[in-house]
Coordinates of C-alpha atoms in Angstrom, one line a residue:
V1 CA -0.2 0.3 -0.3
H2 CA 1.3 3.6 -0.8
Q3 CA -1.4 5.5 -0.2
V4 CA -4.5 5.5 2.5
I5 CA -7.3 8.3 2.5
I6 CA -10.1 8.4 5.0
G7 CA -13.1 10.6 4.7
S8 CA -14.8 12.3 2.1
S9 CA -18.3 11.8 1.9
V10 CA -18.6 8.7 3.8
N11 CA -16.5 7.4 7.3
F12 CA -15.8 11.0 8.2
S13 CA -17.5 11.2 11.4
F14 CA -16.3 11.7 14.4
H15 CA -16.3 8.4 15.7
D16 CA -14.4 7.1 12.4
M17 CA -11.7 9.9 12.6
M18 CA -10.9 9.6 16.3
V19 CA -10.8 5.6 15.8
V20 CA -7.9 6.6 13.5
A21 CA -6.6 9.2 15.6
K22 CA -6.2 7.0 18.9
A23 CA -4.7 4.3 17.1
L24 CA -2.0 6.4 15.6
K25 CA -1.1 7.6 19.1
D26 CA 2.7 6.8 19.7
R27 CA 3.0 5.6 16.0
V28 CA 4.2 7.1 12.9
V29 CA 2.6 6.5 9.6
H30 CA 4.8 3.9 7.2
Q31 CA 7.6 6.0 5.5
G32 CA 6.4 4.4 2.1
V33 CA 2.5 5.6 2.6
S34 CA 0.9 9.1 2.1
L35 CA -2.1 9.1 4.8
E36 CA -4.6 11.6 3.9
I37 CA -7.4 12.6 6.1
N38 CA -10.8 14.3 4.1
P39 CA -13.2 15.4 6.7
G40 CA -16.5 15.3 5.4
S41 CA -17.5 18.7 7.3
R42 CA -15.9 21.5 9.2
A43 CA -18.2 20.3 12.2
A44 CA -16.7 16.9 12.4
L45 CA -13.0 18.4 12.1
E46 CA -13.4 20.9 14.7
N47 CA -14.7 18.3 17.2
V48 CA -12.1 16.2 16.6
E49 CA -9.8 18.8 17.5
R50 CA -11.3 19.8 20.5
A51 CA -10.5 16.0 21.6
G52 CA -7.1 16.3 20.7
G53 CA -7.4 14.1 17.6
T54 CA -6.1 16.5 15.3
A55 CA -2.3 16.8 17.4
L56 CA -2.2 13.0 17.2
L57 CA -3.1 13.0 13.4
S58 CA -0.5 15.3 12.6
H59 CA 2.2 13.6 14.8
A60 CA 1.9 10.4 13.3
G61 CA 2.4 12.1 9.8
A62 CA -1.2 12.2 8.6
R63 CA -1.9 15.2 6.2
I64 CA -5.0 16.9 7.0
Q65 CA -7.1 18.4 3.9
Q66 CA -9.7 20.7 3.8
S67 CA -13.5 19.2 3.8
G68 CA -14.5 18.0 0.2
C69 CA -14.6 15.2 -2.2
L70 CA -11.3 15.8 -3.2
G71 CA -9.4 12.2 -4.2
C72 CA -13.0 10.6 -4.4
I73 CA -14.2 12.2 -7.4
G74 CA -10.3 12.5 -9.0
M75 CA -9.8 16.3 -7.6
G76 CA -6.3 15.8 -6.5
Q77 CA -4.8 13.0 -4.6
A78 CA -4.6 10.7 -7.8
P79 CA -2.2 7.5 -7.0
A80 CA 1.0 7.2 -8.1
T81 CA 0.8 4.9 -11.6
G82 CA 1.8 1.5 -10.8
S83 CA 0.8 2.0 -7.1
N84 CA -2.0 0.6 -4.6
S85 CA -4.4 3.1 -2.7
V86 CA -6.5 2.3 0.3
R87 CA -9.3 4.4 0.6
T88 CA -12.5 4.8 2.6
F89 CA -14.5 6.3 0.1
P90 CA -17.8 4.7 -1.1
R91 CA -16.7 4.4 -4.9
N92 CA -13.6 3.0 -6.9
F93 CA -14.4 2.7 -10.5
P94 CA -11.6 2.2 -12.8
G95 CA -10.1 5.6 -13.9
R96 CA -12.1 7.9 -11.5
S97 CA -8.9 8.5 -8.9
G98 CA -7.2 10.6 -11.8
T99 CA -4.9 7.6 -12.6
E100 CA -5.9 5.7 -15.3
D101 CA -4.4 2.2 -14.4
D102 CA -5.0 3.0 -10.8
R103 CA -5.5 0.2 -8.1
V104 CA -7.8 1.4 -5.6
Y105 CA -9.5 -1.1 -2.8
L106 CA -12.4 0.3 -0.7
S107 CA -12.0 -0.6 3.4
S108 CA -13.0 0.6 6.5
P109 CA -11.3 3.3 8.6
E110 CA -9.8 0.5 10.8
V111 CA -8.3 -0.9 7.8
G112 CA -7.7 2.0 6.4
V113 CA -5.2 3.1 9.4
A114 CA -3.6 -0.2 9.8
A115 CA -2.9 -0.5 6.1
A116 CA -1.1 3.4 6.5
I117 CA 1.0 1.6 9.5
Y118 CA 2.1 -1.6 7.7
A119 CA 2.2 -0.4 4.0
E120 CA 0.3 -3.3 3.5
I121 CA -3.4 -4.2 4.1
R122 CA -3.5 -6.3 7.5
D123 CA -6.2 -7.2 10.1
P124 CA -6.3 -4.0 12.2
R125 CA -6.5 -6.4 15.4
K126 CA -2.9 -6.4 15.0
L127 CA -3.1 -3.3 16.3
G128 CA -4.0 -4.0 19.7
K129 CA -7.3 -3.0 21.5
Y130 CA -10.5 -1.4 19.7
P131 CA -9.9 2.5 20.6
R132 CA -12.4 3.8 23.0
V133 CA -14.0 6.7 21.8
V134 CA -16.3 9.1 23.9
E135 CA -19.0 11.1 22.2
P136 CA -19.3 14.5 22.9
R137 CA -22.2 15.1 25.2
R138 CA -22.9 18.1 22.5
Y139 CA -21.5 18.6 19.5
V140 CA -19.8 22.1 18.5
Y141 CA -21.2 23.9 15.4
N142 CA -20.1 27.4 14.3
E143 CA -23.0 28.9 13.1
S144 CA -21.2 32.5 12.8
I145 CA -20.1 31.5 9.3
I146 CA -23.5 30.4 8.1
I147 CA -25.1 33.1 5.7
K148 CA -28.8 33.2 6.9
P149 CA -31.2 33.8 4.1
L150 CA -32.4 37.3 3.2
A151 CA -36.3 38.2 3.1
E152 CA -37.5 37.5 -0.4
E153 CA -37.4 41.4 -1.4
E154 CA -34.1 41.4 -0.7
R155 CA -33.0 38.3 -2.3
R156 CA -34.8 39.8 -5.2
K157 CA -32.2 42.4 -5.2
V158 CA -29.0 40.4 -5.4
E159 CA -27.2 40.5 -8.5
V160 CA -26.2 37.2 -9.6
I161 CA -22.5 37.4 -11.0
R162 CA -21.2 34.7 -13.6
G163 CA -17.6 34.1 -14.4
P164 CA -17.1 32.8 -18.0
N165 CA -17.3 29.2 -17.2
I166 CA -20.8 29.4 -15.4
K167 CA -23.8 29.6 -17.8
P168 CA -27.4 30.0 -16.8
F169 CA -29.5 26.7 -16.0
P170 CA -31.1 25.7 -19.4
A171 CA -34.7 26.0 -19.7
F172 CA -36.1 22.5 -20.2
E173 CA -39.7 21.8 -22.0
G174 CA -42.3 19.9 -20.9
L175 CA -43.0 16.1 -22.0
A176 CA -45.8 16.4 -25.3
G177 CA -48.1 13.5 -25.6
T178 CA -46.5 11.6 -28.2
Y179 CA -42.6 10.9 -28.3
E180 CA -40.5 9.4 -31.1
A181 CA -36.6 8.9 -31.4
E182 CA -33.8 7.1 -32.2
V183 CA -32.1 4.6 -30.1
L184 CA -28.6 6.3 -29.7
L185 CA -26.8 4.3 -27.2
K186 CA -27.4 0.6 -26.1
V187 CA -25.6 -0.8 -22.6
G188 CA -25.6 -3.5 -20.7
D189 CA -25.9 -4.1 -16.7
N190 CA -24.4 -2.0 -13.9
I191 CA -23.9 1.6 -16.2
T192 CA -22.8 3.7 -13.4
T193 CA -23.1 7.6 -13.2
D194 CA -19.3 7.7 -14.0
H195 CA -19.7 5.6 -17.4
I196 CA -22.4 8.4 -17.8
L197 CA -20.4 11.4 -17.0
P198 CA -16.8 10.8 -15.6
A199 CA -15.5 12.3 -12.8
G200 CA -11.9 14.0 -12.7
N201 CA -10.1 17.3 -12.9
K202 CA -10.8 17.7 -16.5
I203 CA -14.7 17.4 -16.5
L204 CA -15.9 18.5 -13.4
P205 CA -14.8 21.9 -12.8
L206 CA -17.1 22.4 -15.4
R207 CA -20.1 21.7 -13.7
S208 CA -21.8 25.1 -13.6
N209 CA -21.3 25.1 -17.5
I210 CA -24.0 22.4 -18.7
P211 CA -23.2 23.3 -22.7
A212 CA -19.6 22.3 -22.0
I213 CA -19.8 19.1 -19.8
S214 CA -22.6 18.0 -21.6
E215 CA -19.6 17.1 -24.2
Y216 CA -18.4 14.7 -22.3
T217 CA -21.6 12.7 -21.7
Y218 CA -21.0 8.6 -22.1
E219 CA -17.1 9.5 -23.2
R220 CA -15.8 6.4 -21.4
V221 CA -18.8 4.3 -23.5
D222 CA -18.7 6.2 -26.5
T223 CA -16.8 9.1 -27.7
T224 CA -19.0 10.0 -30.4
F225 CA -22.5 9.8 -28.1
A226 CA -22.5 13.7 -27.5
A227 CA -22.0 14.6 -30.9
R228 CA -24.5 12.1 -32.1
C229 CA -27.1 13.2 -29.7
K230 CA -26.9 16.9 -30.7
E231 CA -26.9 16.1 -34.5
A232 CA -30.1 13.7 -34.1
G233 CA -31.9 16.2 -31.7
G234 CA -31.9 14.0 -28.5
G235 CA -33.0 10.0 -28.3
I236 CA -33.4 7.3 -26.0
I237 CA -30.8 5.2 -24.5
A238 CA -31.5 1.7 -23.5
G239 CA -30.1 -0.3 -20.7
G240 CA -29.8 -3.5 -17.9
E241 CA -30.1 -3.9 -14.8
N242 CA -29.0 -1.1 -11.6
Y243 CA -28.6 1.6 -14.6
G244 CA -27.3 4.4 -13.0
Q245 CA -25.9 3.1 -10.0
G246 CA -22.6 4.8 -8.2
S247 CA -22.2 8.2 -7.3
S248 CA -25.1 10.6 -6.8
R249 CA -23.9 12.9 -9.4
E250 CA -27.3 14.9 -10.8
H251 CA -25.0 15.9 -14.2
A252 CA -25.4 12.6 -15.1
A253 CA -29.0 13.2 -15.6
I254 CA -28.6 16.8 -16.8
A255 CA -26.3 16.6 -19.1
P256 CA -28.2 13.7 -21.1
R257 CA -31.4 16.0 -20.9
Y258 CA -29.3 19.1 -22.2
L259 CA -28.3 16.8 -25.4
G260 CA -32.1 16.3 -25.9
V261 CA -32.4 13.0 -24.5
R262 CA -36.1 12.4 -23.0
V263 CA -36.7 8.9 -22.0
K264 CA -34.3 6.2 -20.6
L265 CA -35.5 2.5 -20.9
A266 CA -34.3 -0.2 -18.3
K267 CA -34.4 -3.3 -16.7
S268 CA -34.3 -1.5 -13.5
F269 CA -32.6 1.8 -12.4
A270 CA -30.7 2.7 -9.5
R271 CA -32.4 4.3 -6.6
I272 CA -30.6 7.9 -6.7
H273 CA -30.0 8.3 -10.5
R274 CA -34.1 7.6 -11.0
A275 CA -34.5 10.1 -8.9
N276 CA -32.6 12.5 -10.9
L277 CA -33.8 11.6 -13.8
I278 CA -37.2 12.6 -12.9
N279 CA -35.9 15.7 -11.8
F280 CA -34.9 16.8 -14.6
G281 CA -37.6 15.6 -17.0
I282 CA -36.3 12.5 -18.0
A283 CA -39.2 9.7 -18.2
P284 CA -37.2 6.4 -16.9
L285 CA -39.2 3.4 -18.2
V286 CA -39.0 0.0 -17.3
F287 CA -38.9 -3.1 -19.4
K288 CA -41.9 -5.1 -19.0
N289 CA -40.3 -8.0 -20.0
P290 CA -36.6 -7.7 -19.4
E291 CA -35.8 -9.8 -22.5
D292 CA -37.3 -7.1 -25.1
L293 CA -33.9 -5.4 -24.3
E294 CA -32.4 -7.8 -26.5
L295 CA -35.0 -6.8 -29.3
L296 CA -33.5 -3.3 -29.8
D297 CA -30.3 -2.2 -31.5
Q298 CA -28.8 1.1 -31.5
G299 CA -29.9 2.9 -34.3
D300 CA -33.9 1.6 -34.4
T301 CA -36.3 4.3 -34.5
L302 CA -38.9 4.0 -31.3
A303 CA -42.2 5.4 -31.3
F304 CA -44.3 6.0 -27.8
P305 CA -47.7 6.8 -29.2
E306 CA -49.6 7.4 -25.8
L307 CA -46.6 8.5 -23.6
G308 CA -47.8 11.6 -22.6
K309 CA -51.0 10.5 -22.1
A310 CA -50.1 7.2 -19.6
V311 CA -48.0 9.5 -17.6
K312 CA -50.6 12.3 -17.0
E313 CA -53.4 9.7 -16.3
G314 CA -51.7 7.9 -14.1
L315 CA -51.3 4.4 -16.0
S316 CA -48.8 2.0 -14.8
E317 CA -48.2 0.5 -18.0
T318 CA -47.3 2.0 -21.6
H319 CA -46.0 0.8 -24.9
A320 CA -43.3 1.5 -27.5
L321 CA -43.1 0.4 -31.4
I322 CA -40.1 -0.3 -33.3
R323 CA -40.8 1.5 -36.4
N324 CA -37.9 -0.1 -38.5
K325 CA -38.9 -3.5 -37.4
G326 CA -42.2 -3.6 -38.3
D327 CA -43.8 -1.8 -35.4
K328 CA -42.9 -4.6 -32.7
R329 CA -44.8 -3.7 -29.3
I330 CA -42.6 -3.4 -26.5
G331 CA -44.5 -3.2 -22.9
L332 CA -43.2 -0.8 -20.6
K333 CA -44.2 -0.4 -17.1
I334 CA -44.5 3.0 -15.7
D335 CA -43.6 3.4 -11.7
L336 CA -44.3 6.8 -11.0
S337 CA -45.8 8.7 -7.7
D338 CA -48.1 11.7 -8.9
R339 CA -45.9 14.4 -8.1
E340 CA -42.8 12.6 -10.2
R341 CA -45.5 12.3 -13.0
D342 CA -45.9 15.8 -12.4
C343 CA -42.3 16.4 -12.5
I344 CA -41.9 14.9 -16.1
L345 CA -44.8 16.6 -17.9
E346 CA -43.5 19.9 -16.8
G347 CA -39.8 19.3 -17.9
G348 CA -38.3 18.6 -14.5
L349 CA -38.5 19.6 -10.8
L350 CA -37.7 23.1 -11.1
N351 CA -40.4 24.0 -13.8
Y352 CA -42.7 22.1 -11.4
I353 CA -42.1 24.2 -8.6
K354 CA -42.4 27.3 -10.5
K355 CA -45.7 26.2 -11.5
K356 CA -46.9 25.5 -8.1
K357 CA -45.6 29.1 -6.9
T358 CA -47.6 30.7 -10.0

């Protein structure tokens, strides 16, 4: 093991960091290992500091970073080429760390600190008795740096200043009664949000520039996708089981929607990505018969003659016709709440909220 990173969006709590700190008491990180601590919040770090944890970490040779995703999404902390990195993160998709041939292993904080001490993956019980961590009776929160919301009259006076890499959020239109488009991409099972829109320091700085970041949609799967999607004016994506697993990055829904994708078909959708699709006006439809995915080929034209009606009237099923294959019929399930149906019909959650306010 050459690198250990503890923290980011998971395994960053007071208890997690204090276990690591106390395990390092009177010890030093192996000279061949870089141990980095990514606290999940300033509040967590402040409480660890009050308990003496940061001193133990620093004295042992750990580097304490600012709160944030950092190495988890490839924004710094990229492991050296050909080296092993142990991380307490939720994701380790190939190349996500910022190093193409990365070897990233996911672990608990306990296994992570043992790896930092021994420079190899070992049973943390070799470190001795499990550290005793006493939770504070009251956690400290620094509310002085939190900017409170202004009154509505004052909010209207605020000028929004945008730099050259910040673009206004695009306007998305609602769903019409019928829909017909080309299947622009067919993928298999367990497609991740990193497949749909990669992480890393090349792409994620464009998060406030939807037109620019959309150019990288499905880059890891098909480098021609974005150009083909724009040329076709949008289209359909068909996938297998657990479509959209992984990080909850909403840009994996926004970017395809900006390119004109209005419908995604899958055998099943990962929960958070499904919610993001709905929030940006993309209809997540599930194959009634999973085997029907095999009937579809990239380049097929699908027609949904009753999609808008089915969504609006609360129907649980609809269908699509494969135009270039004799109008072969495919059954589709619509598993949506009333609110989710309204979001799709309005073109997304923001449009839905605006309409509710007016």
